[in-house]
PDB file of C-alpha atoms in Angstrom:
ATOM      1  CA  MET A   8    -204.380  21.480-147.808  1.00 52.00           C
ATOM      2  CA  ALA A   9    -207.164  23.453-149.565  1.00 56.00           C
ATOM      3  CA  TRP A  10    -207.039  25.821-146.643  1.00 59.00           C
ATOM      4  CA  PHE A  11    -203.478  26.810-147.734  1.00 59.00           C
ATOM      5  CA  LYS A  12    -203.739  26.405-151.453  1.00 64.00           C
ATOM      6  CA  ARG A  13    -206.284  27.998-153.896  1.00 62.00           C
ATOM      7  CA  VAL A  14    -207.906  24.972-155.560  1.00 63.00           C
ATOM      8  CA  GLU A  15    -210.163  26.947-157.818  1.00 65.00           C
ATOM      9  CA  LYS A  16    -208.299  29.362-160.249  1.00 64.00           C
ATOM     10  CA  GLY A  17    -209.382  32.704-161.472  1.00 62.00           C
ATOM     11  CA  ILE A  18    -211.394  33.829-158.420  1.00 62.00           C
ATOM     12  CA  VAL A  19    -211.371  37.660-158.299  1.00 64.00           C
ATOM     13  CA  THR A  20    -213.133  39.865-155.772  1.00 61.00           C
ATOM     14  CA  PRO A  21    -214.502  43.061-157.210  1.00 64.00           C
ATOM     15  CA  THR A  22    -212.949  46.124-155.757  1.00 59.00           C
ATOM     16  CA  GLU A  23    -216.188  47.564-154.365  1.00 59.00           C
ATOM     17  CA  GLN A  24    -216.713  44.284-152.331  1.00 57.00           C
ATOM     18  CA  LYS A  25    -213.248  44.338-150.722  1.00 56.00           C
ATOM     19  CA  LYS A  26    -213.334  44.990-147.057  1.00 56.00           C
ATOM     20  CA  GLU A  27    -210.549  46.888-145.558  1.00 56.00           C
ATOM     21  CA  THR A  28    -210.195  48.176-141.993  1.00 54.00           C
ATOM     22  CA  PRO A  29    -210.333  52.007-142.047  1.00 58.00           C
ATOM     23  CA  ASP A  30    -207.423  53.897-140.585  1.00 60.00           C
ATOM     24  CA  GLY A  31    -207.657  55.340-137.162  1.00 73.00           C
ATOM     25  CA  LEU A  32    -209.769  52.665-135.508  1.00 90.00           C
ATOM     26  CA  TRP A  33    -207.144  51.180-133.202  1.00 95.00           C
ATOM     27  CA  TYR A  34    -204.480  52.559-130.977  1.00 95.00           C
ATOM     28  CA  LYS A  35    -201.237  50.762-130.024  1.00 95.00           C
ATOM     29  CA  CYS A  36    -199.511  52.003-126.824  1.00 96.00           C
ATOM     30  CA  PRO A  37    -195.902  52.952-127.640  1.00 95.00           C
ATOM     31  CA  GLU A  38    -194.759  51.729-124.117  1.00 94.00           C
ATOM     32  CA  CYS A  39    -196.590  48.386-123.417  1.00 95.00           C
ATOM     33  CA  LYS A  40    -197.839  47.666-127.083  1.00 95.00           C
ATOM     34  CA  THR A  41    -201.464  47.179-125.699  1.00 96.00           C
ATOM     35  CA  VAL A  42    -203.954  47.514-128.597  1.00 96.00           C
ATOM     36  CA  VAL A  43    -207.375  49.169-127.916  1.00 95.00           C
ATOM     37  CA  THR A  44    -209.964  50.863-129.962  1.00 95.00           C
ATOM     38  CA  MET A  45    -209.594  54.549-130.584  1.00 95.00           C
ATOM     39  CA  ALA A  46    -213.026  54.988-129.017  1.00 95.00           C
ATOM     40  CA  GLU A  47    -211.773  53.345-125.764  1.00 96.00           C
ATOM     41  CA  HIS A  48    -208.517  55.351-125.871  1.00 96.00           C
ATOM     42  CA  LYS A  49    -210.412  58.685-126.105  1.00 95.00           C
ATOM     43  CA  ARG A  50    -212.795  57.539-123.278  1.00 96.00           C
ATOM     44  CA  LEU A  51    -209.738  57.179-121.114  1.00 96.00           C
ATOM     45  CA  LEU A  52    -208.595  60.699-122.116  1.00 97.00           C
ATOM     46  CA  TYR A  53    -205.804  59.224-124.242  1.00 97.00           C
ATOM     47  CA  VAL A  54    -204.182  57.400-121.330  1.00 97.00           C
ATOM     48  CA  CYS A  55    -203.118  53.696-121.722  1.00 96.00           C
ATOM     49  CA  GLY A  56    -205.411  51.722-119.373  1.00 94.00           C
ATOM     50  CA  ASN A  57    -202.646  48.983-119.052  1.00 95.00           C
ATOM     51  CA  CYS A  58    -199.402  50.956-118.274  1.00 96.00           C
ATOM     52  CA  ASN A  59    -200.763  54.529-117.722  1.00 96.00           C
ATOM     53  CA  TYR A  60    -198.774  55.917-120.621  1.00 97.00           C
ATOM     54  CA  HIS A  61    -200.073  59.569-121.264  1.00 97.00           C
ATOM     55  CA  ASP A  62    -200.269  60.316-124.943  1.00 96.00           C
ATOM     56  CA  ARG A  63    -199.806  63.895-126.182  1.00 96.00           C
ATOM     57  CA  ILE A  64    -203.082  65.735-126.662  1.00 97.00           C
ATOM     58  CA  ASP A  65    -204.008  69.060-128.115  1.00 96.00           C
ATOM     59  CA  ALA A  66    -205.426  72.202-126.493  1.00 97.00           C
ATOM     60  CA  ALA A  67    -208.754  71.222-128.013  1.00 97.00           C
ATOM     61  CA  ASP A  68    -208.786  68.044-126.079  1.00 97.00           C
ATOM     62  CA  TYR A  69    -207.903  69.661-122.750  1.00 98.00           C
ATOM     63  CA  PHE A  70    -210.768  72.053-123.266  1.00 98.00           C
ATOM     64  CA  GLU A  71    -213.187  69.340-124.035  1.00 97.00           C
ATOM     65  CA  PHE A  72    -212.721  67.512-120.807  1.00 97.00           C
ATOM     66  CA  LEU A  73    -211.764  70.370-118.476  1.00 98.00           C
ATOM     67  CA  PHE A  74    -214.663  72.637-119.267  1.00 98.00           C
ATOM     68  CA  ASP A  75    -218.211  71.466-118.276  1.00 97.00           C
ATOM     69  CA  GLN A  76    -220.010  69.931-121.319  1.00 96.00           C
ATOM     70  CA  GLY A  77    -216.945  71.042-123.430  1.00 95.00           C
ATOM     71  CA  GLU A  78    -218.495  74.522-123.461  1.00 97.00           C
ATOM     72  CA  TYR A  79    -216.050  77.498-123.408  1.00 98.00           C
ATOM     73  CA  THR A  80    -215.470  80.897-124.813  1.00 98.00           C
ATOM     74  CA  GLU A  81    -212.205  81.351-126.732  1.00 98.00           C
ATOM     75  CA  LEU A  82    -210.050  84.480-126.255  1.00 98.00           C
ATOM     76  CA  ASP A  83    -208.120  86.093-128.862  1.00 97.00           C
ATOM     77  CA  ALA A  84    -208.656  83.339-131.452  1.00 95.00           C
ATOM     78  CA  ASN A  85    -207.343  85.178-134.401  1.00 93.00           C
ATOM     79  CA  LEU A  86    -203.946  86.503-133.363  1.00 95.00           C
ATOM     80  CA  THR A  87    -201.256  85.513-135.905  1.00 94.00           C
ATOM     81  CA  SER A  88    -197.449  85.793-136.080  1.00 92.00           C
ATOM     82  CA  ALA A  89    -195.831  88.700-137.896  1.00 92.00           C
ATOM     83  CA  ASP A  90    -192.309  88.564-139.375  1.00 94.00           C
ATOM     84  CA  PRO A  91    -190.343  91.445-137.644  1.00 90.00           C
ATOM     85  CA  LEU A  92    -186.973  89.884-138.555  1.00 94.00           C
ATOM     86  CA  HIS A  93    -187.604  88.824-142.084  1.00 94.00           C
ATOM     87  CA  PHE A  94    -186.255  85.332-140.923  1.00 95.00           C
ATOM     88  CA  VAL A  95    -185.375  82.711-143.494  1.00 94.00           C
ATOM     89  CA  ASP A  96    -184.065  79.250-142.877  1.00 91.00           C
ATOM     90  CA  THR A  97    -185.079  76.396-145.250  1.00 90.00           C
ATOM     91  CA  LYS A  98    -188.166  78.645-146.104  1.00 93.00           C
ATOM     92  CA  GLU A  99    -189.353  81.981-145.273  1.00 95.00           C
ATOM     93  CA  TYR A 100    -190.884  82.391-141.878  1.00 96.00           C
ATOM     94  CA  PRO A 101    -194.384  83.602-143.093  1.00 96.00           C
ATOM     95  CA  LYS A 102    -194.607  80.638-145.463  1.00 96.00           C
ATOM     96  CA  ARG A 103    -193.726  78.285-142.581  1.00 96.00           C
ATOM     97  CA  VAL A 104    -196.420  79.756-140.387  1.00 96.00           C
ATOM     98  CA  ALA A 105    -198.976  79.700-143.271  1.00 96.00           C
ATOM     99  CA  ALA A 106    -198.162  75.946-144.066  1.00 96.00           C
ATOM    100  CA  THR A 107    -198.400  75.191-140.374  1.00 96.00           C
ATOM    101  CA  GLU A 108    -201.759  76.880-140.119  1.00 97.00           C
ATOM    102  CA  ARG A 109    -203.067  74.885-143.083  1.00 96.00           C
ATOM    103  CA  ASN A 110    -201.723  71.511-141.638  1.00 96.00           C
ATOM    104  CA  THR A 111    -202.923  72.044-138.056  1.00 96.00           C
ATOM    105  CA  GLY A 112    -205.883  74.331-138.323  1.00 96.00           C
ATOM    106  CA  LEU A 113    -204.350  76.456-135.517  1.00 97.00           C
ATOM    107  CA  LYS A 114    -203.311  80.150-135.643  1.00 96.00           C
ATOM    108  CA  ASP A 115    -200.303  79.566-133.325  1.00 97.00           C
ATOM    109  CA  ALA A 116    -198.912  77.406-130.566  1.00 97.00           C
ATOM    110  CA  VAL A 117    -201.327  78.366-127.756  1.00 98.00           C
ATOM    111  CA  ARG A 118    -205.124  78.639-127.337  1.00 98.00           C
ATOM    112  CA  THR A 119    -206.837  80.520-124.444  1.00 98.00           C
ATOM    113  CA  ALA A 120    -210.399  80.193-123.230  1.00 98.00           C
ATOM    114  CA  HIS A 121    -212.594  80.598-120.147  1.00 98.00           C
ATOM    115  CA  GLY A 122    -215.720  78.750-118.954  1.00 98.00           C
ATOM    116  CA  LEU A 123    -216.875  76.564-116.062  1.00 97.00           C
ATOM    117  CA  SER A 124    -214.900  73.583-114.820  1.00 97.00           C
ATOM    118  CA  ALA A 125    -216.713  71.508-112.218  1.00 95.00           C
ATOM    119  CA  GLY A 126    -219.013  74.443-111.691  1.00 95.00           C
ATOM    120  CA  GLN A 127    -216.174  76.845-111.037  1.00 95.00           C
ATOM    121  CA  PRO A 128    -214.989  79.697-113.335  1.00 96.00           C
ATOM    122  CA  LEU A 129    -211.603  78.949-114.918  1.00 97.00           C
ATOM    123  CA  VAL A 130    -209.261  80.588-117.464  1.00 98.00           C
ATOM    124  CA  VAL A 131    -207.145  78.047-119.375  1.00 98.00           C
ATOM    125  CA  ALA A 132    -204.219  78.707-121.717  1.00 98.00           C
ATOM    126  CA  ALA A 133    -203.090  75.385-123.440  1.00 98.00           C
ATOM    127  CA  MET A 134    -200.214  74.990-125.762  1.00 98.00           C
ATOM    128  CA  ASP A 135    -200.141  72.804-128.856  1.00 97.00           C
ATOM    129  CA  PHE A 136    -196.837  71.059-129.771  1.00 97.00           C
ATOM    130  CA  LYS A 137    -197.748  70.377-133.325  1.00 96.00           C
ATOM    131  CA  PHE A 138    -197.435  74.158-134.136  1.00 97.00           C
ATOM    132  CA  ILE A 139    -193.725  74.485-134.687  1.00 96.00           C
ATOM    133  CA  GLY A 140    -192.931  72.417-131.656  1.00 95.00           C
ATOM    134  CA  GLY A 141    -195.075  74.422-129.314  1.00 96.00           C
ATOM    135  CA  SER A 142    -192.389  77.200-129.655  1.00 96.00           C
ATOM    136  CA  MET A 143    -193.090  80.474-127.858  1.00 97.00           C
ATOM    137  CA  GLY A 144    -193.098  83.485-130.028  1.00 96.00           C
ATOM    138  CA  SER A 145    -194.788  86.824-129.777  1.00 96.00           C
ATOM    139  CA  VAL A 146    -198.318  85.636-130.244  1.00 97.00           C
ATOM    140  CA  VAL A 147    -197.855  82.956-127.650  1.00 98.00           C
ATOM    141  CA  GLY A 148    -196.638  85.494-125.115  1.00 97.00           C
ATOM    142  CA  GLU A 149    -199.247  88.058-125.992  1.00 98.00           C
ATOM    143  CA  LYS A 150    -202.156  85.600-125.825  1.00 98.00           C
ATOM    144  CA  ILE A 151    -201.040  84.169-122.404  1.00 98.00           C
ATOM    145  CA  ALA A 152    -200.523  87.795-121.119  1.00 98.00           C
ATOM    146  CA  ARG A 153    -204.090  88.830-122.244  1.00 98.00           C
ATOM    147  CA  ALA A 154    -205.485  85.524-120.600  1.00 98.00           C
ATOM    148  CA  ILE A 155    -203.718  86.543-117.353  1.00 98.00           C
ATOM    149  CA  ASP A 156    -205.143  89.983-117.609  1.00 98.00           C
ATOM    150  CA  PHE A 157    -208.653  88.567-118.117  1.00 98.00           C
ATOM    151  CA  ALA A 158    -208.159  86.276-115.170  1.00 98.00           C
ATOM    152  CA  ARG A 159    -207.046  89.204-112.955  1.00 97.00           C
ATOM    153  CA  GLN A 160    -209.858  91.502-114.093  1.00 97.00           C
ATOM    154  CA  ASN A 161    -212.503  88.858-113.388  1.00 97.00           C
ATOM    155  CA  ARG A 162    -210.829  87.256-110.401  1.00 96.00           C
ATOM    156  CA  THR A 163    -210.925  83.911-112.034  1.00 97.00           C
ATOM    157  CA  PRO A 164    -208.353  81.235-111.388  1.00 97.00           C
ATOM    158  CA  PHE A 165    -205.755  80.756-114.202  1.00 98.00           C
ATOM    159  CA  LEU A 166    -204.410  77.389-115.468  1.00 98.00           C
ATOM    160  CA  MET A 167    -201.491  77.195-117.813  1.00 98.00           C
ATOM    161  CA  ILE A 168    -201.058  73.962-119.582  1.00 98.00           C
ATOM    162  CA  SER A 169    -197.354  73.995-121.077  1.00 98.00           C
ATOM    163  CA  LYS A 170    -196.146  71.794-123.917  1.00 97.00           C
ATOM    164  CA  SER A 171    -193.313  73.325-125.675  1.00 96.00           C
ATOM    165  CA  GLY A 172    -189.803  73.075-127.101  1.00 93.00           C
ATOM    166  CA  GLY A 173    -188.921  76.577-125.936  1.00 94.00           C
ATOM    167  CA  ALA A 174    -188.443  79.984-127.465  1.00 94.00           C
ATOM    168  CA  ARG A 175    -189.121  80.375-131.240  1.00 96.00           C
ATOM    169  CA  MET A 176    -185.727  80.936-132.992  1.00 93.00           C
ATOM    170  CA  MET A 177    -187.491  82.715-135.916  1.00 95.00           C
ATOM    171  CA  GLU A 178    -188.405  85.568-133.641  1.00 96.00           C
ATOM    172  CA  ALA A 179    -185.036  85.597-131.733  1.00 94.00           C
ATOM    173  CA  GLY A 180    -185.111  88.446-129.088  1.00 94.00           C
ATOM    174  CA  TYR A 181    -188.795  89.034-129.565  1.00 96.00           C
ATOM    175  CA  SER A 182    -189.569  85.482-128.316  1.00 96.00           C
ATOM    176  CA  LEU A 183    -187.255  85.886-125.350  1.00 96.00           C
ATOM    177  CA  MET A 184    -188.996  89.044-124.327  1.00 97.00           C
ATOM    178  CA  GLN A 185    -192.141  86.881-123.826  1.00 97.00           C
ATOM    179  CA  MET A 186    -190.480  85.288-120.810  1.00 97.00           C
ATOM    180  CA  ALA A 187    -190.289  88.656-119.040  1.00 97.00           C
ATOM    181  CA  LYS A 188    -193.705  89.805-120.153  1.00 98.00           C
ATOM    182  CA  THR A 189    -195.528  86.683-119.014  1.00 98.00           C
ATOM    183  CA  SER A 190    -193.567  86.684-115.725  1.00 98.00           C
ATOM    184  CA  ALA A 191    -194.505  90.189-114.962  1.00 98.00           C
ATOM    185  CA  LYS A 192    -198.170  89.596-115.799  1.00 98.00           C
ATOM    186  CA  LEU A 193    -198.096  86.631-113.438  1.00 98.00           C
ATOM    187  CA  ALA A 194    -196.579  88.842-110.704  1.00 98.00           C
ATOM    188  CA  LEU A 195    -199.602  91.138-111.077  1.00 98.00           C
ATOM    189  CA  LEU A 196    -201.927  88.094-110.798  1.00 97.00           C
ATOM    190  CA  ALA A 197    -200.183  87.071-107.613  1.00 96.00           C
ATOM    191  CA  GLU A 198    -200.447  90.562-106.308  1.00 96.00           C
ATOM    192  CA  ALA A 199    -204.197  90.493-106.869  1.00 96.00           C
ATOM    193  CA  GLY A 200    -204.502  87.257-104.971  1.00 95.00           C
ATOM    194  CA  VAL A 201    -205.848  85.226-107.897  1.00 96.00           C
ATOM    195  CA  PRO A 202    -204.693  81.597-107.952  1.00 96.00           C
ATOM    196  CA  TYR A 203    -202.400  80.297-110.735  1.00 97.00           C
ATOM    197  CA  VAL A 204    -201.858  76.509-111.408  1.00 98.00           C
ATOM    198  CA  SER A 205    -199.168  75.532-113.742  1.00 98.00           C
ATOM    199  CA  LEU A 206    -199.594  72.149-115.536  1.00 98.00           C
ATOM    200  CA  LEU A 207    -196.381  70.821-117.111  1.00 98.00           C
ATOM    201  CA  THR A 208    -196.951  68.206-119.793  1.00 97.00           C
ATOM    202  CA  ASP A 209    -194.777  66.233-122.287  1.00 96.00           C
ATOM    203  CA  PRO A 210    -192.421  68.136-123.186  1.00 96.00           C
ATOM    204  CA  THR A 211    -192.058  71.326-121.272  1.00 96.00           C
ATOM    205  CA  THR A 212    -188.515  72.610-122.025  1.00 95.00           C
ATOM    206  CA  GLY A 213    -186.469  75.832-122.810  1.00 94.00           C
ATOM    207  CA  GLY A 214    -187.645  79.407-122.191  1.00 94.00           C
ATOM    208  CA  VAL A 215    -191.184  78.159-121.185  1.00 97.00           C
ATOM    209  CA  THR A 216    -189.762  76.197-118.259  1.00 96.00           C
ATOM    210  CA  ALA A 217    -187.502  79.127-117.374  1.00 95.00           C
ATOM    211  CA  SER A 218    -190.556  81.481-117.194  1.00 96.00           C
ATOM    212  CA  PHE A 219    -194.200  80.938-116.683  1.00 97.00           C
ATOM    213  CA  ALA A 220    -194.229  77.126-116.439  1.00 97.00           C
ATOM    214  CA  MET A 221    -192.366  77.148-112.999  1.00 97.00           C
ATOM    215  CA  LEU A 222    -194.027  80.106-111.507  1.00 97.00           C
ATOM    216  CA  GLY A 223    -197.286  78.650-110.398  1.00 97.00           C
ATOM    217  CA  ASP A 224    -198.790  78.759-106.969  1.00 96.00           C
ATOM    218  CA  PHE A 225    -198.812  75.091-107.644  1.00 96.00           C
ATOM    219  CA  ASN A 226    -196.643  73.455-110.203  1.00 98.00           C
ATOM    220  CA  ILE A 227    -198.053  70.054-111.249  1.00 98.00           C
ATOM    221  CA  ALA A 228    -197.395  67.621-114.004  1.00 98.00           C
ATOM    222  CA  GLU A 229    -198.591  64.566-115.977  1.00 98.00           C
ATOM    223  CA  PRO A 230    -196.975  61.295-115.394  1.00 97.00           C
ATOM    224  CA  GLY A 231    -193.836  60.713-117.498  1.00 96.00           C
ATOM    225  CA  ALA A 232    -193.738  64.220-118.844  1.00 97.00           C
ATOM    226  CA  LEU A 233    -190.168  65.500-119.847  1.00 95.00           C
ATOM    227  CA  ILE A 234    -189.491  68.681-117.915  1.00 96.00           C
ATOM    228  CA  GLY A 235    -186.231  70.620-118.178  1.00 94.00           C
ATOM    229  CA  PHE A 236    -184.432  73.568-119.695  1.00 91.00           C
ATOM    230  CA  ALA A 237    -181.914  72.006-122.056  1.00 87.00           C
ATOM    231  CA  GLY A 238    -182.549  68.424-123.402  1.00 81.00           C
ATOM    232  CA  PRO A 239    -180.829  65.426-121.863  1.00 82.00           C
ATOM    233  CA  ARG A 240    -178.702  64.825-124.895  1.00 85.00           C
ATOM    234  CA  VAL A 241    -177.394  68.390-124.808  1.00 87.00           C
ATOM    235  CA  ILE A 242    -176.636  68.192-121.103  1.00 90.00           C
ATOM    236  CA  LYS A 243    -174.900  64.743-121.463  1.00 88.00           C
ATOM    237  CA  GLU A 244    -172.635  66.045-124.232  1.00 89.00           C
ATOM    238  CA  THR A 245    -171.837  69.275-122.303  1.00 91.00           C
ATOM    239  CA  ILE A 246    -170.836  67.629-119.034  1.00 91.00           C
ATOM    240  CA  GLY A 247    -169.499  64.482-120.575  1.00 90.00           C
ATOM    241  CA  LYS A 248    -171.172  62.170-118.070  1.00 90.00           C
ATOM    242  CA  ASP A 249    -174.078  59.783-118.025  1.00 88.00           C
ATOM    243  CA  LEU A 250    -177.232  61.138-116.601  1.00 88.00           C
ATOM    244  CA  PRO A 251    -179.349  59.449-113.681  1.00 89.00           C
ATOM    245  CA  LYS A 252    -182.017  57.067-114.700  1.00 87.00           C
ATOM    246  CA  GLY A 253    -185.208  58.863-115.473  1.00 88.00           C
ATOM    247  CA  PHE A 254    -183.420  62.224-115.609  1.00 92.00           C
ATOM    248  CA  GLN A 255    -185.868  65.226-116.249  1.00 93.00           C
ATOM    249  CA  SER A 256    -188.951  62.956-116.109  1.00 95.00           C
ATOM    250  CA  ALA A 257    -191.864  64.405-114.053  1.00 97.00           C
ATOM    251  CA  GLU A 258    -191.107  61.904-111.384  1.00 96.00           C
ATOM    252  CA  PHE A 259    -187.380  62.845-111.182  1.00 95.00           C
ATOM    253  CA  VAL A 260    -188.307  66.557-110.960  1.00 96.00           C
ATOM    254  CA  LEU A 261    -190.925  65.829-108.231  1.00 97.00           C
ATOM    255  CA  GLU A 262    -188.378  63.906-106.277  1.00 96.00           C
ATOM    256  CA  HIS A 263    -185.918  66.852-106.444  1.00 94.00           C
ATOM    257  CA  GLY A 264    -188.453  69.447-105.214  1.00 95.00           C
ATOM    258  CA  PHE A 265    -189.438  71.263-108.400  1.00 95.00           C
ATOM    259  CA  LEU A 266    -193.054  70.023-108.559  1.00 97.00           C
ATOM    260  CA  ASP A 267    -195.882  69.890-105.909  1.00 97.00           C
ATOM    261  CA  PHE A 268    -197.528  66.771-107.277  1.00 97.00           C
ATOM    262  CA  ILE A 269    -198.147  64.548-110.355  1.00 98.00           C
ATOM    263  CA  VAL A 270    -201.702  64.042-111.347  1.00 97.00           C
ATOM    264  CA  ASP A 271    -203.224  61.421-113.736  1.00 97.00           C
ATOM    265  CA  ARG A 272    -205.154  63.082-116.551  1.00 98.00           C
ATOM    266  CA  ARG A 273    -208.305  61.158-115.831  1.00 97.00           C
ATOM    267  CA  GLU A 274    -208.415  62.652-112.269  1.00 97.00           C
ATOM    268  CA  MET A 275    -207.227  66.171-113.398  1.00 97.00           C
ATOM    269  CA  LYS A 276    -210.617  67.974-113.473  1.00 97.00           C
ATOM    270  CA  GLN A 277    -211.516  66.861-110.001  1.00 96.00           C
ATOM    271  CA  ARG A 278    -208.125  67.477-108.557  1.00 96.00           C
ATOM    272  CA  LEU A 279    -208.283  70.945-109.948  1.00 96.00           C
ATOM    273  CA  ALA A 280    -211.656  71.676-108.618  1.00 95.00           C
ATOM    274  CA  ASP A 281    -210.536  70.471-105.117  1.00 95.00           C
ATOM    275  CA  LEU A 282    -207.300  72.564-105.302  1.00 94.00           C
ATOM    276  CA  LEU A 283    -209.002  75.735-106.687  1.00 92.00           C
ATOM    277  CA  GLY A 284    -211.821  75.382-104.112  1.00 89.00           C
ATOM    278  CA  MET A 285    -209.227  75.883-101.395  1.00 88.00           C
ATOM    279  CA  LEU A 286    -207.552  78.735-103.298  1.00 82.00           C
ATOM    280  CA  ARG A 287    -210.642  80.819-104.155  1.00 74.00           C
ATOM    281  CA  PRO A 288    -209.577  84.452-104.570  1.00 61.00           C
ATOM    282  CA  ALA A 289    -210.014  86.698-101.646  1.00 59.00           C
ATOM    283  CA  PRO A 290    -212.973  89.034-101.939  1.00 60.00           C
ATOM    284  CA  VAL A 291    -212.239  92.534-103.339  1.00 56.00           C
ATOM    285  CA  ALA A 292    -212.327  95.337-100.863  1.00 55.00           C
ATOM    286  CA  ALA A 293    -215.252  97.690-101.071  1.00 49.00           C
ATOM    287  CA  ALA A 294    -213.009 100.578-102.084  1.00 50.00           C
ATOM    288  CA  GLU A 295    -211.954  98.619-105.243  1.00 52.00           C
ATOM    289  CA  LEU A 296    -215.613  98.045-106.329  1.00 50.00           C
ATOM    290  CA  SER A 297    -217.318 100.053-109.062  1.00 50.00           C
ATOM    291  CA  ASP A 298    -220.655 101.775-108.407  1.00 55.00           C
ATOM    292  CA  ALA A 299    -222.455  99.042-110.434  1.00 44.00           C
ATOM    293  CA  GLN A 300    -220.638  96.404-108.350  1.00 46.00           C
ATOM    294  CA  ARG A 301    -221.565  97.946-105.107  1.00 47.00           C
ATOM    295  CA  THR A 302    -225.156  98.182-106.105  1.00 46.00           C
ATOM    296  CA  ALA A 303    -225.166  94.547-107.088  1.00 41.00           C
ATOM    297  CA  THR A 304    -223.449  93.584-103.804  1.00 40.00           C
ATOM    298  CA  LYS A 305    -226.058  95.499-101.665  1.00 46.00           C
ATOM    299  CA  ALA A 306    -228.894  93.979-103.666  1.00 41.00           C
TER     300      ALA A 306
END
């Protein structure tokens, strides 16, 4: 019984000798409840090794495993939101943006960069859901538009990684205008014959789905991602009917013809390399080359 009752009284362990497990060492899968170390979870690119559940990750995580040796050059890193409408809800919009910047270390809900992926040049725009729900405002639209321009000018394939709750209400019409702006830029990219791959991750909804996220030469998704315009709850309340099982999951959307394929994050880099290898931009006609480019081509 001594195992269950303290025989000796007055035993005290000094605070400095107490050993507690530090936070952040373990990960518990929300789906199958499997527990692994965070180091192992990171090694598997934040995918559960037991049930294949894909955890949400940030733009920095995508950049780290998509770009060779995690090396890339970020584009337009310091663009920040203005307050054209002087919007106020529970707090003023500039204060909300400033607080979110402090809490996340991000300037806005998308980061753009270029570098080599599996030895091939690639431009990537990746959204961050933790910045006001990954909402699309003027900065998001502008950064994506500039990244598309960079890809077009350098004839480099463009990858868009969407993760968003939709347009940003604090910017109202300005945020909706980004749908048209990014779509127009993608039309120019297509005209130039430069490949565009759209990767939809959990969740991709609202005005993002209704614009650039569904305009890829290939539209692909991660397993289990929520993809749709309005959320399932809103649709159910609107039509007054129960929705099909798995409604708006990546698998459901693929089955109904809106996706080309679903790809495991751990296979993403190689699948993209294979795909883009088949979609290399057509060579530029000699008439379109500058004098410097013509000289380099002859050499």
